[in-house]
Amino acid sequence: MRPPVLYTFRRCPYAIRARLALLLCDIEYDAIEVDLKNKPAAMLLLSPKGTVPVLQLQDGTIIDESYDIVQWALANNYPDKFLLMTEERKFIAEPIYTKLNKEFIFHLNRFKYPDRYADVDMDLHTNEIISFLNILSSELQQYDFLCGSAPSYIDILVFPFIRQLRIADADILTKNANHGLLAWFSWWSDSSCFQEVIRKV
Ligand SMILES: N[C@@H](CCC(=O)N[C@@H](CS)C(=O)NCC(=O)O)C(=O)O
């Protein structure tokens, strides 16, 4: 049987989440690299909203949100070295995800591409970015990963966006991250799993 098919884009942080989760969960898939300016008709038929990643499962189920792909992968084959997600840990992870999704990404997009938006306020975006870095720094003061001493889904969801920030402006990260956050960032950047999913093919 053909493995699941992932419509992806190499540099897309959402798609990186999906590829990281599938790799860490040892789930084989066929990747279709999408040209975002010329999306494949087959993908648009499966998911008309036209964003990557889109995962088509063997039974035809479509998962077209990166968060859901990460959760599906973990539900299928939870990595041995990952944290067990207790309710207490989810209580830490979910607010970080909400802040990332509802606030940080909004500010990051405007910080990175001020010319593309009409509602840019650089001071506000910079302050909001720093405030999110402070939250991560405080979580990573105690432990090596965001929810404890081993990785969990929240690390996979957050890392690709901190990488985007680092690419946009390395200084804002190095000046505002504590040692724990910088070490966490290096760990993920240097990890064989990230190197594998970001490799140019
Ligand atoms: N909420 C979606 C967002 C995915 C998303 O916005 N992906 C971008 C690429 S990084 C995209 O496909 N944009 C559509 C386009 O550029 O036309 C998810 O988490 O999967």
PDB file of N, CA and C and ligand atoms in Angstrom, residues 9 11-15 17 36 39 49-53 64-67 97 101 164, ligand 1:
ATOM      1  N   PHE A   9       6.295  22.222   1.640  1.00  0.00           N
ATOM      2  CA  PHE A   9       7.168  23.240   1.049  1.00  0.00           C
ATOM      3  C   PHE A   9       8.373  23.326   1.977  1.00  0.00           C
ATOM      4  N   ARG A  11      10.768  25.270   3.055  1.00  0.00           N
ATOM      5  CA  ARG A  11      11.069  26.305   4.048  1.00  0.00           C
ATOM      6  C   ARG A  11       9.878  26.696   4.912  1.00  0.00           C
ATOM      7  N   CYS A  12       8.702  26.184   4.615  1.00  0.00           N
ATOM      8  CA  CYS A  12       7.504  26.586   5.361  1.00  0.00           C
ATOM      9  C   CYS A  12       7.568  26.062   6.801  1.00  0.00           C
ATOM     10  N   PRO A  13       7.479  26.943   7.803  1.00  0.00           N
ATOM     11  CA  PRO A  13       7.578  26.493   9.193  1.00  0.00           C
ATOM     12  C   PRO A  13       6.461  25.522   9.590  1.00  0.00           C
ATOM     13  N   TYR A  14       5.285  25.704   8.984  1.00  0.00           N
ATOM     14  CA  TYR A  14       4.172  24.785   9.298  1.00  0.00           C
ATOM     15  C   TYR A  14       4.483  23.392   8.733  1.00  0.00           C
ATOM     16  N   ALA A  15       5.020  23.388   7.518  1.00  0.00           N
ATOM     17  CA  ALA A  15       5.355  22.108   6.892  1.00  0.00           C
ATOM     18  C   ALA A  15       6.545  21.453   7.607  1.00  0.00           C
ATOM     19  N   ARG A  17       7.052  21.582  10.775  1.00  0.00           N
ATOM     20  CA  ARG A  17       6.437  20.894  11.930  1.00  0.00           C
ATOM     21  C   ARG A  17       5.993  19.466  11.539  1.00  0.00           C
ATOM     22  N   LEU A  36       4.297  27.147  -4.289  1.00  0.00           N
ATOM     23  CA  LEU A  36       3.151  27.870  -3.702  1.00  0.00           C
ATOM     24  C   LEU A  36       2.499  28.831  -4.705  1.00  0.00           C
ATOM     25  N   LYS A  39       0.019  25.859  -7.233  1.00  0.00           N
ATOM     26  CA  LYS A  39      -0.291  24.683  -6.398  1.00  0.00           C
ATOM     27  C   LYS A  39      -0.902  23.564  -7.229  1.00  0.00           C
ATOM     28  N   LYS A  49      -8.421  25.078   0.744  1.00  0.00           N
ATOM     29  CA  LYS A  49      -7.881  26.305   1.329  1.00  0.00           C
ATOM     30  C   LYS A  49      -6.454  26.601   0.846  1.00  0.00           C
ATOM     31  N   GLY A  50      -5.809  25.598   0.275  1.00  0.00           N
ATOM     32  CA  GLY A  50      -4.561  25.855  -0.445  1.00  0.00           C
ATOM     33  C   GLY A  50      -3.346  26.171   0.400  1.00  0.00           C
ATOM     34  N   THR A  51      -3.295  25.661   1.637  1.00  0.00           N
ATOM     35  CA  THR A  51      -2.070  25.849   2.422  1.00  0.00           C
ATOM     36  C   THR A  51      -1.359  24.508   2.576  1.00  0.00           C
ATOM     37  N   VAL A  52      -0.046  24.586   2.751  1.00  0.00           N
ATOM     38  CA  VAL A  52       0.714  23.395   3.118  1.00  0.00           C
ATOM     39  C   VAL A  52       1.042  23.509   4.604  1.00  0.00           C
ATOM     40  N   PRO A  53       1.187  22.406   5.287  1.00  0.00           N
ATOM     41  CA  PRO A  53       1.162  21.023   4.815  1.00  0.00           C
ATOM     42  C   PRO A  53      -0.259  20.457   4.685  1.00  0.00           C
ATOM     43  N   ASP A  64      -5.195  18.829   7.139  1.00  0.00           N
ATOM     44  CA  ASP A  64      -4.577  19.995   6.492  1.00  0.00           C
ATOM     45  C   ASP A  64      -4.267  21.135   7.461  1.00  0.00           C
ATOM     46  N   GLU A  65      -4.021  20.784   8.718  1.00  0.00           N
ATOM     47  CA  GLU A  65      -3.518  21.745   9.694  1.00  0.00           C
ATOM     48  C   GLU A  65      -2.274  21.126  10.335  1.00  0.00           C
ATOM     49  N   SER A  66      -1.196  21.913  10.415  1.00  0.00           N
ATOM     50  CA  SER A  66       0.061  21.352  10.921  1.00  0.00           C
ATOM     51  C   SER A  66      -0.082  20.807  12.347  1.00  0.00           C
ATOM     52  N   TYR A  67      -0.835  21.517  13.188  1.00  0.00           N
ATOM     53  CA  TYR A  67      -1.031  21.043  14.573  1.00  0.00           C
ATOM     54  C   TYR A  67      -1.633  19.636  14.554  1.00  0.00           C
ATOM     55  N   TYR A  97       1.231  27.283  22.907  1.00  0.00           N
ATOM     56  CA  TYR A  97       0.769  27.130  21.519  1.00  0.00           C
ATOM     57  C   TYR A  97      -0.210  28.254  21.140  1.00  0.00           C
ATOM     58  N   ASN A 101       0.359  30.859  18.172  1.00  0.00           N
ATOM     59  CA  ASN A 101      -0.523  30.850  17.017  1.00  0.00           C
ATOM     60  C   ASN A 101      -1.335  32.134  16.869  1.00  0.00           C
ATOM     61  N   GLN A 164      12.540  30.949  12.115  1.00  0.00           N
ATOM     62  CA  GLN A 164      12.185  32.048  11.203  1.00  0.00           C
ATOM     63  C   GLN A 164      12.626  33.394  11.770  1.00  0.00           C
TER      64      GLN A 164
HETATM   65  N1  LIG B   1      -2.821  26.947   9.722  1.00  0.00           N
HETATM   66  C1  LIG B   1      -2.040  26.310   8.701  1.00  0.00           C
HETATM   67  C2  LIG B   1      -1.156  27.372   8.068  1.00  0.00           C
HETATM   68  C3  LIG B   1      -0.276  26.837   6.942  1.00  0.00           C
HETATM   69  C4  LIG B   1       0.288  27.956   6.073  1.00  0.00           C
HETATM   70  O1  LIG B   1      -0.105  29.129   6.187  1.00  0.00           O
HETATM   71  N2  LIG B   1       1.229  27.602   5.165  1.00  0.00           N
HETATM   72  C5  LIG B   1       1.686  28.582   4.216  1.00  0.00           C
HETATM   73  C6  LIG B   1       3.113  28.342   3.766  1.00  0.00           C
HETATM   74  S1  LIG B   1       4.310  28.633   5.061  1.00  0.00           S
HETATM   75  C7  LIG B   1       0.852  28.467   2.955  1.00  0.00           C
HETATM   76  O2  LIG B   1       0.620  27.378   2.483  1.00  0.00           O
HETATM   77  N3  LIG B   1       0.414  29.600   2.423  1.00  0.00           N
HETATM   78  C8  LIG B   1      -0.389  29.617   1.235  1.00  0.00           C
HETATM   79  C9  LIG B   1       0.222  30.409   0.140  1.00  0.00           C
HETATM   80  O3  LIG B   1       1.339  30.912   0.290  1.00  0.00           O
HETATM   81  O4  LIG B   1      -0.435  30.518  -0.898  1.00  0.00           O
HETATM   82  C10 LIG B   1      -1.261  25.147   9.302  1.00  0.00           C
HETATM   83  O5  LIG B   1      -0.928  25.223  10.506  1.00  0.00           O
HETATM   84  O6  LIG B   1      -1.003  24.140   8.617  1.00  0.00           O
END
